[in-house]
Short mmCIF file of C-alpha atoms in Angstrom, two decimals:
data_model
loop_
_atom_site.label_atom_id
_atom_site.label_comp_id
_atom_site.label_asym_id
_atom_site.label_seq_id
_atom_site.Cartn_x
_atom_site.Cartn_y
_atom_site.Cartn_z
CA MET A 1192 -4.63 -27.89 -0.56
CA THR A 1193 -7.69 -26.35 0.96
CA THR A 1194 -8.38 -26.67 4.85
CA GLN A 1195 -11.95 -26.90 5.78
CA GLU A 1196 -13.44 -24.74 8.42
CA GLY A 1197 -13.53 -26.55 11.68
CA SER A 1198 -10.40 -28.85 10.94
CA ALA A 1199 -7.84 -29.81 13.52
CA PRO A 1200 -5.23 -27.03 14.65
CA THR A 1201 -1.81 -26.64 12.67
CA THR A 1202 0.81 -28.75 14.21
CA GLU A 1203 4.55 -28.99 13.69
CA THR A 1204 4.02 -31.73 11.29
CA THR A 1205 0.78 -30.57 9.59
CA ALA A 1206 1.17 -29.06 5.92
CA PRO A 1207 0.78 -25.21 5.64
CA LYS A 1208 -2.80 -24.45 4.77
CA LYS A 1209 -2.83 -22.86 0.97
CA LEU A 1210 -5.32 -20.98 -0.98
CA SER A 1211 -6.03 -21.77 -4.40
CA GLY A 1212 -7.45 -19.84 -7.75
CA SER A 1213 -7.01 -18.97 -11.24
CA LEU A 1214 -6.17 -15.25 -11.36
CA GLY A 1215 -4.63 -14.29 -14.38
CA VAL A 1216 -2.40 -10.98 -15.32
CA VAL A 1217 -5.17 -8.42 -15.58
CA ALA A 1218 -7.24 -9.80 -12.47
CA ILE A 1219 -3.90 -9.30 -10.54
CA VAL A 1220 -3.10 -5.89 -11.54
CA PHE A 1221 -6.81 -4.96 -10.94
CA MET A 1222 -6.10 -6.06 -7.31
CA VAL A 1223 -3.25 -4.15 -6.76
CA VAL A 1224 -3.61 -1.08 -8.86
CA ALA A 1225 -7.19 -0.90 -6.96
CA ALA A 1226 -4.87 -0.97 -3.77
CA ALA A 1227 -3.35 1.98 -4.99
CA SER A 1228 -6.76 3.47 -5.86
CA PRO A 1229 -6.22 5.90 -8.30
CA LEU A 1230 -8.88 8.34 -7.19
CA THR A 1231 -7.75 8.15 -3.70
CA VAL A 1232 -4.58 9.39 -5.01
CA VAL A 1233 -6.02 12.04 -7.56
CA GLY A 1234 -8.25 13.18 -5.05
CA GLY A 1235 -6.62 12.71 -1.81
CA SER A 1236 -2.66 12.89 -2.15
CA VAL A 1237 -2.48 14.80 -5.34
CA PRO A 1238 -3.99 17.83 -3.64
CA LEU A 1239 -2.06 17.26 -0.55
CA GLY A 1240 1.46 16.79 -2.47
CA ILE A 1241 0.66 19.65 -4.19
CA ALA A 1242 -0.80 22.13 -1.03
CA PHE A 1243 2.02 20.99 1.37
CA GLY A 1244 4.97 19.19 -0.69
CA ASN A 1245 6.59 20.95 -4.01
CA GLY A 1246 3.62 22.37 -5.22
CA VAL A 1247 4.10 22.59 -9.13
CA GLY A 1248 6.44 20.38 -9.13
CA PHE A 1249 4.74 17.41 -7.67
CA PRO A 1250 4.00 15.26 -10.80
CA SER A 1251 7.52 14.98 -11.44
CA LEU A 1252 7.43 12.94 -8.18
CA PHE A 1253 5.54 10.37 -9.48
CA VAL A 1254 8.01 9.86 -12.24
CA PHE A 1255 11.27 9.28 -10.01
CA SER A 1256 9.23 7.13 -7.51
CA GLY A 1257 8.29 4.73 -10.50
CA ILE A 1258 11.76 4.74 -11.81
CA VAL A 1259 12.62 3.65 -8.35
CA MET A 1260 9.89 1.11 -8.21
CA LEU A 1261 10.87 -0.40 -11.64
CA LEU A 1262 14.71 -0.89 -10.44
CA PHE A 1263 13.16 -2.52 -6.98
CA SER A 1264 11.08 -5.04 -9.19
CA VAL A 1265 13.86 -6.18 -11.25
CA GLY A 1266 15.27 -7.96 -8.24
CA PHE A 1267 11.64 -8.61 -6.79
CA VAL A 1268 10.81 -10.57 -9.88
CA ALA A 1269 13.83 -12.86 -9.99
CA MET A 1270 12.94 -13.81 -6.65
CA THR A 1271 9.16 -14.68 -7.20
CA ARG A 1272 10.84 -17.30 -9.94
CA HIS A 1273 12.91 -18.85 -7.31
CA VAL A 1274 10.84 -18.67 -4.11
CA PRO A 1275 7.44 -20.35 -4.36
CA LYS A 1276 6.00 -18.50 -1.41
CA PRO A 1277 3.07 -16.14 -1.25
CA GLY A 1278 4.45 -13.91 1.51
CA ALA A 1279 6.28 -11.30 -0.72
CA PHE A 1280 8.43 -8.98 1.53
CA PHE A 1281 8.82 -10.90 4.58
CA THR A 1282 9.33 -14.41 2.54
CA TYR A 1283 12.01 -12.57 0.61
CA SER A 1284 13.72 -11.46 3.38
CA GLY A 1285 13.53 -14.60 5.10
CA TYR A 1286 15.35 -16.23 2.23
CA GLY A 1287 18.01 -13.70 1.98
CA LEU A 1288 18.86 -12.62 5.35
CA GLY A 1289 17.34 -15.68 7.66
CA ARG A 1290 14.63 -16.20 10.02
CA PRO A 1291 14.83 -13.26 12.18
CA MET A 1292 14.71 -10.51 9.45
CA GLY A 1293 12.04 -12.33 7.70
CA LEU A 1294 9.91 -11.91 10.69
CA ALA A 1295 10.88 -8.58 11.43
CA THR A 1296 10.04 -7.77 7.92
CA ALA A 1297 6.47 -9.65 8.42
CA TYR A 1298 5.58 -7.62 11.10
CA LEU A 1299 6.60 -4.09 9.46
CA ALA A 1300 4.46 -5.33 6.39
CA TRP A 1301 1.74 -5.95 8.70
CA LEU A 1302 2.00 -2.49 10.35
CA THR A 1303 2.41 -0.95 6.77
CA TYR A 1304 -0.86 -2.59 5.19
CA THR A 1305 -2.93 -1.79 8.45
CA THR A 1306 -2.12 1.62 8.86
CA VAL A 1307 -2.77 2.55 4.95
CA GLN A 1308 -6.22 0.75 5.54
CA VAL A 1309 -7.39 2.47 8.19
CA ALA A 1310 -5.79 5.91 6.88
CA VAL A 1311 -8.14 5.68 4.07
CA HIS A 1312 -11.06 4.17 6.17
CA ALA A 1313 -10.82 7.68 7.98
CA TYR A 1314 -11.05 9.76 4.92
CA VAL A 1315 -13.65 7.70 2.82
CA GLY A 1316 -15.64 8.35 6.06
CA THR A 1317 -14.96 12.05 5.90
CA ILE A 1318 -15.66 12.22 2.33
CA ILE A 1319 -19.26 10.22 2.55
CA GLY A 1320 -20.54 12.49 5.57
CA ALA A 1321 -19.60 15.66 3.66
CA SER A 1322 -21.35 14.56 0.48
CA VAL A 1323 -24.60 13.33 2.77
CA ALA A 1324 -24.56 16.58 4.39
CA GLY A 1325 -23.93 18.41 1.27
CA LEU A 1326 -26.98 16.79 -0.48
CA GLY A 1327 -29.29 18.11 2.37
CA GLY A 1328 -29.15 14.59 4.57
CA PRO A 1329 -28.00 14.51 8.28
CA ASP A 1330 -24.86 15.54 9.33
CA ILE A 1331 -23.47 12.07 11.00
CA PRO A 1332 -19.97 12.15 12.39
CA TRP A 1333 -17.04 10.68 10.00
CA TRP A 1334 -16.47 7.33 12.31
CA VAL A 1335 -20.19 6.08 11.78
CA TRP A 1336 -19.37 5.99 7.89
CA ALA A 1337 -15.90 4.68 8.51
CA LEU A 1338 -17.15 1.77 10.68
CA ALA A 1339 -20.38 1.36 8.19
CA VAL A 1340 -17.20 0.85 5.26
CA VAL A 1341 -15.35 -1.37 7.63
CA ALA A 1342 -18.24 -3.76 7.75
CA ILE A 1343 -19.24 -3.79 4.17
CA VAL A 1344 -15.23 -4.53 3.42
CA GLY A 1345 -15.41 -7.21 5.99
CA VAL A 1346 -18.30 -9.09 4.37
CA LEU A 1347 -16.70 -9.37 0.94
CA GLY A 1348 -13.13 -10.14 2.84
CA TYR A 1349 -14.71 -12.99 4.47
CA ARG A 1350 -16.10 -14.47 0.88
CA HIS A 1351 -13.88 -15.77 -2.04
CA ILE A 1352 -10.97 -13.59 -3.58
CA ASP A 1353 -13.10 -13.71 -7.08
CA LEU A 1354 -15.89 -11.78 -5.62
CA SER A 1355 -13.23 -9.13 -4.34
CA SER A 1356 -11.58 -8.97 -7.76
CA LYS A 1357 -14.82 -8.94 -9.99
CA VAL A 1358 -15.88 -5.60 -7.68
CA LEU A 1359 -12.33 -4.36 -7.82
CA GLY A 1360 -12.47 -4.20 -11.71
CA VAL A 1361 -15.57 -2.87 -12.30
CA LEU A 1362 -14.65 0.40 -9.64
CA LEU A 1363 -11.30 0.47 -11.17
CA VAL A 1364 -12.61 0.99 -15.02
CA LEU A 1365 -14.74 3.72 -13.47
CA GLU A 1366 -12.26 5.50 -11.44
CA VAL A 1367 -9.51 5.55 -14.30
CA GLY A 1368 -12.03 6.34 -17.31
CA ILE A 1369 -13.33 9.44 -14.97
CA ALA A 1370 -9.80 10.63 -14.24
CA LEU A 1371 -8.65 10.25 -17.54
CA VAL A 1372 -11.56 11.86 -19.24
CA MET A 1373 -10.85 14.99 -16.96
CA SER A 1374 -7.43 14.91 -17.74
CA LEU A 1375 -8.06 14.86 -21.62
CA ALA A 1376 -10.45 17.62 -21.20
CA VAL A 1377 -7.87 19.72 -19.51
CA THR A 1378 -5.52 19.07 -22.11
CA PHE A 1379 -7.73 19.67 -25.01
CA THR A 1380 -9.25 22.91 -23.77
CA GLY A 1381 -5.68 24.31 -22.93
CA GLY A 1382 -6.00 24.48 -19.25
CA ALA A 1383 -6.11 27.80 -17.38
CA GLU A 1384 -2.96 29.34 -18.38
CA GLY A 1385 -1.82 27.20 -21.16
CA LEU A 1386 -0.24 23.38 -21.17
CA SER A 1387 3.63 23.58 -20.16
CA LEU A 1388 5.99 21.16 -18.91
CA ASP A 1389 7.19 23.33 -15.97
CA THR A 1390 5.94 20.79 -13.39
CA PHE A 1391 9.09 18.83 -14.38
CA ALA A 1392 12.05 21.78 -14.01
CA PRO A 1393 14.54 21.22 -11.74
CA ALA A 1394 13.67 24.21 -9.67
CA GLU A 1395 10.30 23.03 -9.17
CA ILE A 1396 11.20 19.67 -8.10
CA ILE A 1397 12.96 20.89 -5.34
CA SER A 1398 10.71 23.93 -4.11
CA GLY A 1399 8.68 23.89 -1.34
CA SER A 1400 8.64 20.54 0.89
CA PRO A 1401 10.03 17.85 -1.43
CA GLY A 1402 9.91 15.17 1.24
CA VAL A 1403 6.49 15.70 2.38
CA GLY A 1404 5.59 15.82 -1.68
CA LEU A 1405 7.57 12.31 -2.16
CA MET A 1406 5.70 10.71 0.77
CA PHE A 1407 2.66 11.30 -0.93
CA ALA A 1408 3.94 10.15 -4.37
CA ILE A 1409 5.20 7.02 -3.04
CA ALA A 1410 2.24 6.18 -1.02
CA ALA A 1411 0.48 6.06 -4.55
CA PHE A 1412 2.84 2.85 -5.02
CA ILE A 1413 1.97 0.86 -1.96
CA GLY A 1414 -0.03 -2.37 -2.80
CA PHE A 1415 1.85 -2.85 -5.82
CA GLU A 1416 4.20 -5.74 -4.56
CA ALA A 1417 1.17 -7.49 -3.59
CA THR A 1418 1.16 -9.24 -6.90
CA ALA A 1419 3.08 -11.87 -4.89
CA VAL A 1420 0.71 -12.20 -2.25
CA PHE A 1421 -1.63 -13.29 -4.52
CA ARG A 1422 0.62 -16.26 -5.95
CA ASP A 1423 -1.23 -19.33 -4.37
CA GLU A 1424 -4.23 -18.02 -6.47
CA ALA A 1425 -2.66 -16.85 -9.56
CA ARG A 1426 -2.79 -19.01 -12.83
CA GLU A 1427 0.93 -19.88 -13.75
CA PRO A 1428 2.45 -18.00 -11.03
CA GLY A 1429 5.95 -18.09 -12.62
CA ARG A 1430 4.84 -16.32 -15.29
CA THR A 1431 1.82 -14.16 -14.10
CA ILE A 1432 3.37 -12.64 -11.11
CA PRO A 1433 6.34 -10.90 -12.94
CA ARG A 1434 4.13 -9.45 -15.73
CA ALA A 1435 1.35 -8.34 -13.06
CA THR A 1436 4.31 -6.73 -11.13
CA TYR A 1437 5.70 -4.76 -14.05
CA ALA A 1438 2.48 -4.13 -15.70
CA ALA A 1439 1.31 -2.55 -12.37
CA VAL A 1440 4.32 -0.29 -11.81
CA ILE A 1441 4.13 1.01 -15.12
CA ALA A 1442 0.44 1.77 -15.40
CA ILE A 1443 0.66 3.38 -11.73
CA THR A 1444 3.39 5.66 -12.80
CA LEU A 1445 2.13 7.09 -16.40
CA PHE A 1446 -1.35 7.59 -14.95
CA TYR A 1447 -0.47 9.65 -11.99
CA ALA A 1448 2.04 11.47 -13.57
CA PHE A 1449 -0.16 12.65 -16.48
CA VAL A 1450 -3.31 13.27 -14.13
CA SER A 1451 -1.56 15.22 -11.73
CA TRP A 1452 0.07 17.14 -14.58
CA ALA A 1453 -3.46 17.69 -15.74
CA VAL A 1454 -4.60 19.24 -12.21
CA VAL A 1455 -1.87 21.44 -12.27
CA MET A 1456 -2.56 22.82 -15.84
CA ALA A 1457 -6.29 22.90 -15.11
CA TRP A 1458 -5.48 25.63 -12.28
CA GLY A 1459 -2.45 27.00 -13.68
CA PRO A 1460 1.09 26.84 -12.03
CA SER A 1461 0.24 30.37 -10.76
CA GLU A 1462 -2.79 29.72 -9.18
CA VAL A 1463 -2.76 25.55 -8.21
CA VAL A 1464 -0.72 25.87 -5.10
CA ALA A 1465 -3.16 28.46 -3.18
CA ALA A 1466 -6.33 26.36 -4.34
CA ALA A 1467 -4.96 23.27 -3.21
CA GLN A 1468 -4.25 24.65 0.23
CA ALA A 1469 -7.47 26.58 0.63
CA ASP A 1470 -9.54 23.22 -0.11
CA PRO A 1471 -7.54 20.19 -0.67
CA GLU A 1472 -10.36 18.03 -0.07
CA GLY A 1473 -12.56 19.56 -3.29
CA LEU A 1474 -9.96 20.56 -5.51
CA VAL A 1475 -10.24 17.74 -7.74
CA ILE A 1476 -14.12 17.72 -7.59
CA ALA A 1477 -13.84 21.54 -8.46
CA THR A 1478 -11.47 20.63 -11.47
CA ALA A 1479 -14.24 17.99 -12.59
CA ALA A 1480 -17.11 20.74 -12.38
CA ALA A 1481 -14.76 23.46 -14.21
CA TYR A 1482 -14.10 20.75 -17.35
CA LEU A 1483 -16.69 18.29 -17.07
CA GLY A 1484 -20.00 20.07 -15.56
CA PRO A 1485 -21.94 19.13 -13.14
CA VAL A 1486 -22.45 15.65 -14.47
CA GLY A 1487 -18.86 15.33 -13.96
CA GLU A 1488 -18.59 16.86 -10.59
CA ILE A 1489 -21.13 14.46 -9.23
CA ALA A 1490 -19.41 11.14 -11.14
CA ILE A 1491 -16.07 11.92 -9.72
CA ASN A 1492 -17.43 12.57 -6.28
CA VAL A 1493 -19.18 9.43 -6.09
CA LEU A 1494 -16.14 7.60 -7.68
CA ILE A 1495 -13.98 8.87 -5.44
CA ILE A 1496 -15.82 7.60 -2.42
CA THR A 1497 -16.32 4.21 -4.57
CA GLY A 1498 -12.32 4.37 -4.98
CA MET A 1499 -11.62 4.82 -1.48
CA PHE A 1500 -13.95 1.52 -0.78
CA ALA A 1501 -11.99 -0.49 -3.61
CA CYS A 1502 -8.39 0.64 -1.86
CA VAL A 1503 -9.88 -0.70 1.60
CA LEU A 1504 -11.25 -3.62 0.20
CA SER A 1505 -7.89 -4.77 -1.26
CA PHE A 1506 -5.57 -3.91 1.44
CA HIS A 1507 -7.68 -5.87 3.71
CA ASN A 1508 -7.49 -8.97 1.43
CA VAL A 1509 -3.68 -8.49 1.24
CA VAL A 1510 -3.33 -8.05 5.00
CA THR A 1511 -5.64 -11.46 5.61
CA ARG A 1512 -3.03 -13.18 3.45
CA TYR A 1513 -0.08 -12.13 5.19
CA GLN A 1514 -1.79 -12.84 8.48
CA LEU A 1515 -2.49 -16.46 7.23
CA SER A 1516 1.25 -16.62 6.11
CA MET A 1517 2.30 -15.80 9.71
CA SER A 1518 0.14 -18.29 11.00
CA ASN A 1519 1.47 -20.85 9.02
CA ALA A 1520 5.05 -19.80 10.03
CA GLY A 1521 3.70 -20.60 13.83
CA VAL A 1522 4.43 -16.66 15.13
CA LEU A 1523 0.49 -15.83 14.90
CA PRO A 1524 -2.72 -18.12 16.50
CA SER A 1525 -2.98 -21.29 14.40
CA SER A 1526 -6.60 -20.10 13.30
CA LEU A 1527 -5.75 -17.59 11.44
CA ALA A 1528 -4.72 -20.01 8.62
CA ASN A 1529 -7.95 -21.73 8.43
CA VAL A 1530 -9.46 -21.55 4.95
CA HIS A 1531 -13.46 -21.30 4.50
CA HIS A 1532 -14.70 -24.79 3.22
CA LYS A 1533 -16.86 -23.01 0.80
CA HIS A 1534 -15.73 -19.48 0.08
CA LEU A 1535 -11.80 -20.84 0.03
CA SER A 1536 -10.84 -17.77 2.05
CA PRO A 1537 -8.97 -16.80 4.89
CA HIS A 1538 -12.33 -16.23 6.76
CA THR A 1539 -10.71 -16.06 10.46
CA SER A 1540 -8.08 -14.01 9.33
CA SER A 1541 -10.54 -11.39 7.65
CA LEU A 1542 -12.68 -11.44 10.80
CA VAL A 1543 -9.77 -10.35 12.97
CA GLN A 1544 -8.89 -7.74 10.52
CA THR A 1545 -12.13 -6.21 10.26
CA GLY A 1546 -11.95 -6.28 14.12
CA THR A 1547 -9.02 -4.65 14.44
CA ALA A 1548 -9.89 -1.82 11.79
CA ALA A 1549 -12.69 -1.31 13.68
CA ALA A 1550 -11.29 -0.89 16.82
CA LEU A 1551 -8.39 1.65 15.22
CA ILE A 1552 -11.37 3.77 13.84
CA ALA A 1553 -13.18 3.96 17.38
CA LEU A 1554 -10.04 4.62 19.16
CA PHE A 1555 -9.38 8.08 17.13
CA ALA A 1556 -12.78 8.93 17.08
CA ILE A 1557 -12.39 8.79 21.17
CA LEU A 1558 -9.58 10.97 21.13
CA GLY A 1559 -11.15 13.39 19.02
CA MET A 1560 -8.63 13.44 16.28
CA ASP A 1561 -9.21 15.04 12.59
CA PRO A 1562 -9.67 12.31 10.14
CA VAL A 1563 -7.79 14.05 7.69
CA ALA A 1564 -5.30 16.15 8.99
CA GLN A 1565 -4.15 13.65 11.45
CA VAL A 1566 -5.79 10.01 11.33
CA PHE A 1567 -5.30 9.97 7.52
CA THR A 1568 -2.12 12.11 7.31
CA TRP A 1569 -0.14 10.45 10.04
CA LEU A 1570 -0.85 6.80 9.26
CA ALA A 1571 0.01 7.63 5.51
CA GLY A 1572 3.08 8.53 6.68
CA ILE A 1573 4.00 5.81 8.84
CA ALA A 1574 2.76 3.32 6.00
CA THR A 1575 4.94 5.36 3.27
CA LEU A 1576 8.33 5.21 5.39
CA GLY A 1577 7.28 1.22 6.26
CA ILE A 1578 6.94 0.51 2.83
CA ILE A 1579 10.01 2.41 1.97
CA ILE A 1580 11.97 0.34 4.38
CA LEU A 1581 10.46 -2.82 3.44
CA MET A 1582 11.70 -2.49 0.07
CA SER A 1583 15.12 -1.62 0.96
CA ILE A 1584 15.55 -4.97 3.15
CA THR A 1585 13.93 -6.61 0.24
CA SER A 1586 16.64 -5.30 -1.99
CA VAL A 1587 19.38 -6.25 0.50
CA ALA A 1588 17.87 -9.77 0.74
CA VAL A 1589 17.79 -10.45 -2.88
CA ILE A 1590 21.33 -9.61 -3.50
CA ALA A 1591 22.34 -11.77 -0.68
CA TYR A 1592 20.24 -14.45 -1.77
CA PHE A 1593 21.57 -14.59 -5.43
CA LEU A 1594 25.04 -14.21 -4.30
CA ARG A 1595 24.57 -17.09 -1.83
CA THR A 1596 22.91 -19.69 -4.16
CA LYS A 1597 24.14 -18.60 -7.52
CA LYS A 1598 20.68 -19.69 -8.64
CA ASP A 1599 20.27 -16.47 -11.21
CA THR A 1600 23.76 -15.42 -12.45
CA ARG A 1601 22.08 -12.27 -14.46
CA VAL A 1602 24.06 -9.31 -12.81
CA TRP A 1603 21.40 -6.71 -13.83
CA ASN A 1604 18.86 -8.71 -12.29
CA THR A 1605 20.35 -9.78 -8.95
CA ILE A 1606 22.74 -7.14 -8.11
CA ILE A 1607 22.87 -3.68 -10.39
CA ALA A 1608 19.07 -3.21 -10.54
CA PRO A 1609 18.61 -4.01 -7.06
CA VAL A 1610 21.46 -2.04 -6.02
CA LEU A 1611 20.22 1.27 -8.01
CA GLY A 1612 16.89 0.66 -6.51
CA LEU A 1613 18.49 0.54 -2.92
CA VAL A 1614 20.21 3.84 -3.53
CA GLY A 1615 17.02 5.57 -4.64
CA LEU A 1616 14.84 3.75 -1.70
CA LEU A 1617 17.45 5.02 0.92
CA PHE A 1618 17.64 8.39 -0.49
CA SER A 1619 13.74 8.67 -0.14
CA ALA A 1620 13.85 7.44 3.13
CA GLY A 1621 16.46 10.11 4.11
CA VAL A 1622 14.30 13.00 2.35
CA ILE A 1623 11.16 11.89 3.88
CA VAL A 1624 12.55 11.54 7.35
CA VAL A 1625 14.08 14.89 7.32
CA GLY A 1626 10.53 16.31 6.27
CA TYR A 1627 8.39 14.48 8.68
CA PRO A 1628 7.90 17.01 11.42
CA MET A 1629 6.08 18.89 8.74
CA LEU A 1630 3.81 16.23 7.70
CA VAL A 1631 2.51 15.93 11.26
CA GLY A 1632 2.79 19.36 12.31
CA ASP A 1633 5.61 20.08 15.01
CA TYR A 1634 6.80 23.34 14.75
CA ASP A 1635 8.68 25.44 17.41
CA ALA A 1636 7.16 28.79 18.90
CA ALA A 1637 8.88 30.53 15.78
CA GLY A 1638 7.44 28.34 13.37
CA ASN A 1639 10.18 26.00 12.33
CA PRO A 1640 9.78 22.49 11.87
CA ILE A 1641 11.24 20.53 14.79
CA PHE A 1642 11.56 16.59 15.65
CA GLY A 1643 8.60 16.64 18.30
CA VAL A 1644 6.74 14.33 20.34
CA THR A 1645 4.17 13.10 17.58
CA THR A 1646 7.32 12.84 14.92
CA TRP A 1647 8.83 10.71 17.41
CA ILE A 1648 6.13 8.55 18.42
CA CYS A 1649 5.40 7.84 14.43
CA LEU A 1650 9.13 6.75 14.08
CA GLY A 1651 8.97 4.90 16.92
CA ILE A 1652 6.24 2.70 16.04
CA ILE A 1653 7.88 2.21 12.35
CA VAL A 1654 11.06 0.79 14.43
CA ALA A 1655 9.07 -1.04 17.34
CA PHE A 1656 7.09 -3.49 15.27
CA PRO A 1657 10.38 -5.10 13.26
CA VAL A 1658 12.22 -4.99 16.26
CA PHE A 1659 9.55 -7.19 18.23
CA GLY A 1660 9.56 -9.56 15.39
CA TYR A 1661 13.28 -10.13 15.31
CA LEU A 1662 13.18 -10.36 19.16
CA GLN A 1663 10.19 -13.13 18.63
CA ALA A 1664 12.28 -14.99 16.26
CA VAL A 1665 15.62 -15.19 18.53
CA TYR A 1666 13.36 -15.95 21.24
CA LEU A 1667 11.72 -18.78 19.45
CA ARG A 1668 15.16 -20.35 18.20
CA LYS A 1669 16.08 -20.69 21.83
CA SER A 1670 12.97 -21.47 23.69
CA LYS A 1671 10.63 -23.18 20.86
CA PRO A 1672 13.19 -24.97 18.08
CA ALA A 1673 10.31 -26.95 16.55
CA VAL A 1674 8.28 -23.36 15.92
CA TYR A 1675 11.33 -21.78 14.90
CA GLN A 1676 11.84 -24.62 12.28
CA ARG A 1677 8.36 -23.57 10.93
CA ILE A 1678 8.82 -20.39 10.20
CA THR A 1679 10.75 -21.95 7.12
CA GLU A 1680 7.65 -22.98 5.60
CA ALA A 1681 6.10 -19.74 5.31
CA ILE A 1682 9.15 -17.57 5.06
CA GLY A 1683 11.92 -19.69 3.94
CA ALA A 1684 15.60 -18.88 5.42
CA GLU A 1685 17.39 -21.75 3.62
#
């Protein structure tokens, strides 16, 4: 059902407003893999993971993360076949654990996707500014470029999803292509110190700060679960969504493990950590220059920028659809559920998300925060830990839902795989929390990491949003039962 702009507000008796479309497996995979932004990860997370994480062993963490995500996906995909709703995490949590937990998860998901989007806005603003200045152009502050990107993303997000998918598809092919060409060039030339599998040795995996490294590795997977968010716009969603989910996880895992290994080999295990620490923002560009020449250097520099643009565009689309679903649930203003009569897009939600991103960028600029060391790193940490908690809650919800309903009796799909995925997620969360002070730079006078003010603020934000959602649901249940009942329409909770 498509609701035209200017239609009457939703009431308790009005059917939820829905999007429509015919996206296939390839289009949806493009959307979610673009959200991971291959060159944002290769040019940003990989150098930072090597420099401040577990060094040479960082590529192995992509493999570990991929295995955990695949185990999680088994139960996640099982839910997509029985829950015909586009809300993904918060919908499934609602069906499995009840409305209050579903709403708590919804707010945590909104926080996660918003913070990762703003984090990349800050990073791309920095890269554009440095590139323009390096070419002899004016030295314009990072936040000016970031706000310009926010505006362009807002225009595309306002229009039909097919336009975004086409833009993302083209950028994704170019990103993956240049990264693979660079990695193959390293492989065929033998790297700086020869080729080896030292990156996957146990001693290297646990070296340095694996908690920080694991944070950057898992961050590369944020967005793959958005396959379910696009359910209403998918062709044959019962088949398209599961296929797109598995394809996205496998593609992300193989690509990042191979390319990050190639970056280590390009510099050599004995030199790569020092090189990454000296210039994390320029490590991959320097690698391309060394193995692909000046043309490759220019190409990868440009594509890192366009890749980050693709990332924020994809997350913009995801957040606007979360807001639409929450509006249909009656917990956000009804206007956020408006669907444009021509573009068939959640245009009001898109405008609100554009305003949110712009306001946060302006705030960080006023505070004088460093766009990479603070804005990108801190917000990426919040988003990564948030996504792990979201997946953990969803895994529990999957198990609870199928144990209660008996709609799917396959033990591997509904119990074993979700439990194994949950164990992996909780282990990852513990490792990241322990290493969180190092991520945000909380150290005592002697240089030892401590749970300081910044750490507690970041962790407090992660806790505050779902707590607010849970309390809102409890309040609605007591004071506005009609609205509370509407949560079922978007979140579930049978």
